[in-house]
Amino acid sequence: MVSTKQKYNQSFRLMLNNQPSFGLLSFSPASFNLSLKSLSSLRLLSICLLFTQFVIAQKKDDIGTEVVNVVKPYTPTISDAYKVKEVPPAEDAETTKKEEVKYQIFSFPVASTFVPAKGKAQGVEKPKEEKLWPNYATVGYGNYSTLNAELFVTHDIDENQYAGGMFRYLSSGGGIKEVELDDDFSEISIGGLYGYNKYDTSFKLDLGYKRDSYNWYGLPLENPNYTSIAFNSVDPLHVFNTFKVGSELAVSKSFFEKLNVNFIGFSDDYGSRENRFIVKPDFKFDFRDTSVKLKFNLDYANTTFDESYQLTPPPSGSDYKIDKSHLIFSGNPSFTILKDDLSIELGAEFAYLARLKNTYAGSDQGNESGVFIYPKIKASYKLVGDLMVFVAGAEGGLQQNTYENFASQNKFISPTLDIMPTDNQYNIYAGLNGKLTNSVAYNVKASYDSSKNKALFVTNPYLSSPSENYSYGNSFNVVYDNIKTISFYGELKADINKNIALGINGQLNAYNTDIQEEAWNLPTVKFTFTSDFNVGKKFYAGTQLFYVGERKDQFTNYTGFVNPDSVQTLEGYFDINAHIGYKHNERLNFFLKGNNLANKNYQRWLNYPVQGVQVMGGASYKFDF
């Protein structure tokens, strides 16, 4: 009979031989393998076995011991991982073809009373547009008994025609310090105009008359001979009369661009006469991508003076008249090349001069004629867009000089001029212009000019036996010379905002003369500063500061008291002008103007001082009818 202890030992050996598996723990006669993944389960199982062993050990019989030999230590391994494919391969031999699905919309109207509201843009408050009045009247009065009045009116006859008229008056009672003769002056202008516009055609016609009254008050007071002069016997008044007729015919969308026809009649109270006719037709052609322009100019001027400026009175029966007639005909063909940022205008001027009359001091100086050719070239290149533009060119032309032009520049000339055209051979220039900022613009330029027979104003000599009111060294003559000029010009303009605008410019000149000792009365320096302000909605103001440098003039005294042919230096002068205004309403304005506020008694011309501080107040009124 087998005991319980023996049965247990046999069962235990059979268990070892058959290698039964208890979950994660396995036994073998050759080896004992323990998985790392089931370490915690192994511990729990070991505790259970120990507890069972302890229970059996409490029996009466001793079960003995068993030795287990571990032949090889346990080495765990990690199995390869295989990624599951997102799209498993299709095992079907043929993929089922997708069936085309067709859609059909069945629509029918639906009654609706809904009306969407229209979109509205956000409103922007616009400033009130200032009305432009076609008519105005101005009147002002100031010291030196200065009176200024202006009237301009225009009226639309119908939708295609309009007409207008103009009147201006300016006078001053004089009163300049240390002036012995009358120094008052006056200017009166009246004019009318007519205009027609219809479709592509426009026509303008204007008529005008002007009367200027000035005095030769500029006596060289350092002359001791003036102590014996009866000033009351000198009548320095000199009156100019100008009559103008001008017309312009313009046709758009045609090879004929416009035609200007003008007539100017000029005379004075000393028997001087001048007639001038100007005809200017302009044509424009488009040849492929090129614009071709053709300009013509016919300029005829005849000027006569009753006498010339003589050192001694003419002999009895002698004719010292001056009679000059010049005809200038010119043609200017040109075409423009545009390529990207480059613009070039290439052209030339061909001029023909005919001296039809050339009598001076009673003698014929010959009727010479000639042909002239001048360059007409302009070029511009945008270096940096509109910020920096390079400009260059070479231009010239034949200039018609007239008594009327000289009198507009210098009111104190004598009616004894030798008038001839000026040959502007060429003016070569180069410069830059553009913007420094959106509100600041600039312009700089250097030029070289060559002119033959350039007109210069010079003081007439004081005659030993003056026979005319302008023979006391108190009038000006015109002389001619070949002059080369180098100039440098610079300008800045700034619109700080809508209420402030500033401007400054300056020019430097250097002259080289051929015959004359100096370039008479031409300044070497010019400088100007301007400003305009709006103060609120009612007030506005502005200033103008300018400086003109030294000039040279020549004074000859044949009485022997002053060294003859002496060069006189006119000092540079600085002047300040200003104005302020008040807008009472959109029609009525009040203003106050001041000139020569620096109160400098400078000389614009030799022996011709100007008035001191000048103040004028007045009002202007705009209207319609």
Tab-separated table of N, CA, C and O in Angstrom, residues 560-608:
chain	number	residue	atom	x	y	z
A	560	GLY	N	31.995	168.417	-68.439
A	560	GLY	CA	33.348	168.510	-67.896
A	560	GLY	C	33.431	168.503	-66.398
A	560	GLY	O	34.526	168.538	-65.836
A	561	PHE	N	32.290	168.422	-65.690
A	561	PHE	CA	32.321	168.441	-64.231
A	561	PHE	C	32.623	167.065	-63.642
A	561	PHE	O	33.116	166.951	-62.537
A	562	VAL	N	32.296	166.032	-64.397
A	562	VAL	CA	32.535	164.672	-63.936
A	562	VAL	C	33.343	163.955	-64.997
A	562	VAL	O	33.190	164.207	-66.189
A	563	ASN	N	34.269	163.107	-64.560
A	563	ASN	CA	35.104	162.376	-65.501
A	563	ASN	C	34.237	161.618	-66.507
A	563	ASN	O	33.392	160.826	-66.122
A	564	PRO	N	34.402	161.827	-67.806
A	564	PRO	CA	33.567	161.136	-68.798
A	564	PRO	C	33.788	159.630	-68.769
A	564	PRO	O	34.827	159.133	-68.346
A	565	ASP	N	32.787	158.931	-69.239
A	565	ASP	CA	32.846	157.477	-69.385
A	565	ASP	C	33.205	156.769	-68.074
A	565	ASP	O	33.992	155.827	-68.058
A	566	SER	N	32.663	157.240	-66.987
A	566	SER	CA	32.942	156.603	-65.700
A	566	SER	C	31.950	155.479	-65.447
A	566	SER	O	30.757	155.600	-65.717
A	567	VAL	N	32.443	154.345	-64.932
A	567	VAL	CA	31.596	153.203	-64.621
A	567	VAL	C	30.978	153.419	-63.248
A	567	VAL	O	31.674	153.698	-62.268
A	568	GLN	N	29.678	153.287	-63.189
A	568	GLN	CA	28.946	153.453	-61.938
A	568	GLN	C	28.496	152.081	-61.428
A	568	GLN	O	28.085	151.217	-62.218
A	569	THR	N	28.587	151.907	-60.110
A	569	THR	CA	28.153	150.655	-59.485
A	569	THR	C	26.861	150.893	-58.713
A	569	THR	O	26.808	151.754	-57.838
A	570	LEU	N	25.847	150.153	-59.059
A	570	LEU	CA	24.582	150.206	-58.335
A	570	LEU	C	24.590	149.099	-57.292
A	570	LEU	O	24.771	147.920	-57.619
A	571	GLU	N	24.414	149.485	-56.038
A	571	GLU	CA	24.445	148.512	-54.956
A	571	GLU	C	23.267	147.545	-55.055
A	571	GLU	O	22.194	147.876	-55.568
A	572	GLY	N	23.503	146.329	-54.555
A	572	GLY	CA	22.417	145.364	-54.497
A	572	GLY	C	21.343	145.833	-53.529
A	572	GLY	O	21.610	146.592	-52.592
A	573	TYR	N	20.135	145.397	-53.752
A	573	TYR	CA	19.039	145.836	-52.890
A	573	TYR	C	18.200	144.651	-52.451
A	573	TYR	O	18.107	143.636	-53.127
A	574	PHE	N	17.612	144.844	-51.266
A	574	PHE	CA	16.761	143.837	-50.637
A	574	PHE	C	15.399	144.463	-50.393
A	574	PHE	O	15.296	145.580	-49.889
A	575	ASP	N	14.352	143.756	-50.751
A	575	ASP	CA	13.000	144.303	-50.624
A	575	ASP	C	12.086	143.253	-49.997
A	575	ASP	O	12.284	142.044	-50.180
A	576	ILE	N	11.084	143.740	-49.264
A	576	ILE	CA	10.103	142.876	-48.612
A	576	ILE	C	8.715	143.379	-48.969
A	576	ILE	O	8.388	144.542	-48.740
A	577	ASN	N	7.911	142.480	-49.526
A	577	ASN	CA	6.505	142.766	-49.789
A	577	ASN	C	5.647	141.780	-49.009
A	577	ASN	O	6.034	140.622	-48.814
A	578	ALA	N	4.477	142.228	-48.578
A	578	ALA	CA	3.591	141.353	-47.805
A	578	ALA	C	2.150	141.781	-48.019
A	578	ALA	O	1.863	142.928	-48.391
A	579	HIS	N	1.240	140.848	-47.774
A	579	HIS	CA	-0.182	141.159	-47.864
A	579	HIS	C	-0.948	140.286	-46.877
A	579	HIS	O	-0.506	139.191	-46.498
A	580	ILE	N	-2.084	140.774	-46.461
A	580	ILE	CA	-2.978	140.034	-45.579
A	580	ILE	C	-4.399	140.333	-46.009
A	580	ILE	O	-4.704	141.451	-46.451
A	581	GLY	N	-5.265	139.329	-45.922
A	581	GLY	CA	-6.640	139.508	-46.370
A	581	GLY	C	-7.635	138.870	-45.431
A	581	GLY	O	-7.311	137.956	-44.661
A	582	TYR	N	-8.868	139.353	-45.505
A	582	TYR	CA	-9.966	138.826	-44.694
A	582	TYR	C	-11.144	138.534	-45.610
A	582	TYR	O	-11.598	139.411	-46.361
A	583	LYS	N	-11.632	137.275	-45.579
A	583	LYS	CA	-12.774	136.858	-46.394
A	583	LYS	C	-14.051	137.078	-45.580
A	583	LYS	O	-14.413	136.264	-44.722
A	584	HIS	N	-14.716	138.181	-45.852
A	584	HIS	CA	-15.953	138.467	-45.128
A	584	HIS	C	-17.014	137.437	-45.486
A	584	HIS	O	-17.732	136.933	-44.603
A	585	ASN	N	-17.121	137.119	-46.749
A	585	ASN	CA	-17.968	136.043	-47.234
A	585	ASN	C	-17.412	135.596	-48.574
A	585	ASN	O	-16.321	136.019	-48.980
A	586	GLU	N	-18.143	134.726	-49.280
A	586	GLU	CA	-17.616	134.192	-50.536
A	586	GLU	C	-17.544	135.248	-51.633
A	586	GLU	O	-16.911	135.022	-52.652
A	587	ARG	N	-18.152	136.390	-51.426
A	587	ARG	CA	-18.121	137.456	-52.422
A	587	ARG	C	-17.180	138.593	-52.059
A	587	ARG	O	-16.449	139.107	-52.907
A	588	LEU	N	-17.171	138.993	-50.808
A	588	LEU	CA	-16.485	140.216	-50.383
A	588	LEU	C	-15.223	139.892	-49.598
A	588	LEU	O	-15.267	139.144	-48.615
A	589	ASN	N	-14.088	140.448	-50.042
A	589	ASN	CA	-12.803	140.305	-49.366
A	589	ASN	C	-12.226	141.683	-49.077
A	589	ASN	O	-12.385	142.620	-49.872
A	590	PHE	N	-11.493	141.782	-47.964
A	590	PHE	CA	-10.754	142.992	-47.627
A	590	PHE	C	-9.265	142.642	-47.583
A	590	PHE	O	-8.899	141.529	-47.188
A	591	PHE	N	-8.402	143.578	-47.997
A	591	PHE	CA	-6.971	143.289	-48.051
A	591	PHE	C	-6.161	144.501	-47.604
A	591	PHE	O	-6.634	145.651	-47.631
A	592	LEU	N	-4.930	144.189	-47.206
A	592	LEU	CA	-3.943	145.198	-46.833
A	592	LEU	C	-2.606	144.758	-47.400
A	592	LEU	O	-2.151	143.646	-47.131
A	593	LYS	N	-1.962	145.607	-48.215
A	593	LYS	CA	-0.702	145.277	-48.874
A	593	LYS	C	0.391	146.247	-48.450
A	593	LYS	O	0.136	147.429	-48.223
A	594	GLY	N	1.598	145.696	-48.389
A	594	GLY	CA	2.764	146.531	-48.077
A	594	GLY	C	3.918	146.208	-49.007
A	594	GLY	O	4.246	145.028	-49.199
A	595	ASN	N	4.538	147.215	-49.602
A	595	ASN	CA	5.690	147.055	-50.486
A	595	ASN	C	6.877	147.826	-49.929
A	595	ASN	O	6.708	148.858	-49.262
A	596	ASN	N	8.076	147.309	-50.217
A	596	ASN	CA	9.318	147.915	-49.733
A	596	ASN	C	9.257	148.146	-48.218
A	596	ASN	O	9.576	149.224	-47.717
A	597	LEU	N	8.853	147.102	-47.495
A	597	LEU	CA	8.733	147.227	-46.042
A	597	LEU	C	10.078	147.376	-45.362
A	597	LEU	O	10.137	147.777	-44.195
A	598	ALA	N	11.166	147.058	-46.048
A	598	ALA	CA	12.497	147.303	-45.493
A	598	ALA	C	12.847	148.780	-45.532
A	598	ALA	O	13.861	149.197	-44.951
A	599	ASN	N	12.031	149.589	-46.241
A	599	ASN	CA	12.204	151.040	-46.333
A	599	ASN	C	13.587	151.422	-46.862
A	599	ASN	O	14.244	152.334	-46.357
A	600	LYS	N	14.035	150.709	-47.893
A	600	LYS	CA	15.309	151.009	-48.530
A	600	LYS	C	15.073	151.907	-49.743
A	600	LYS	O	14.274	151.570	-50.608
A	601	ASN	N	15.760	153.018	-49.780
A	601	ASN	CA	15.628	153.956	-50.899
A	601	ASN	C	16.603	153.554	-52.008
A	601	ASN	O	17.393	154.359	-52.495
A	602	TYR	N	16.537	152.264	-52.420
A	602	TYR	CA	17.493	151.741	-53.383
A	602	TYR	C	17.189	152.259	-54.785
A	602	TYR	O	16.099	152.799	-55.063
A	603	GLN	N	18.154	152.083	-55.690
A	603	GLN	CA	18.011	152.508	-57.069
A	603	GLN	C	17.837	151.287	-57.971
A	603	GLN	O	18.735	150.459	-58.078
A	604	ARG	N	16.676	151.209	-58.603
A	604	ARG	CA	16.461	150.142	-59.579
A	604	ARG	C	17.268	150.417	-60.833
A	604	ARG	O	17.843	149.510	-61.441
A	605	TRP	N	17.319	151.651	-61.258
A	605	TRP	CA	18.152	152.130	-62.355
A	605	TRP	C	18.998	153.283	-61.837
A	605	TRP	O	18.676	153.887	-60.819
A	606	LEU	N	20.083	153.593	-62.526
A	606	LEU	CA	20.996	154.639	-62.076
A	606	LEU	C	20.255	155.968	-61.942
A	606	LEU	O	19.580	156.413	-62.872
A	607	ASN	N	20.377	156.585	-60.739
A	607	ASN	CA	19.770	157.870	-60.405
A	607	ASN	C	18.247	157.810	-60.305
A	607	ASN	O	17.581	158.855	-60.297
A	608	TYR	N	17.704	156.615	-60.204
A	608	TYR	CA	16.259	156.464	-60.072
A	608	TYR	C	15.930	155.728	-58.770
A	608	TYR	O	15.710	154.514	-58.759
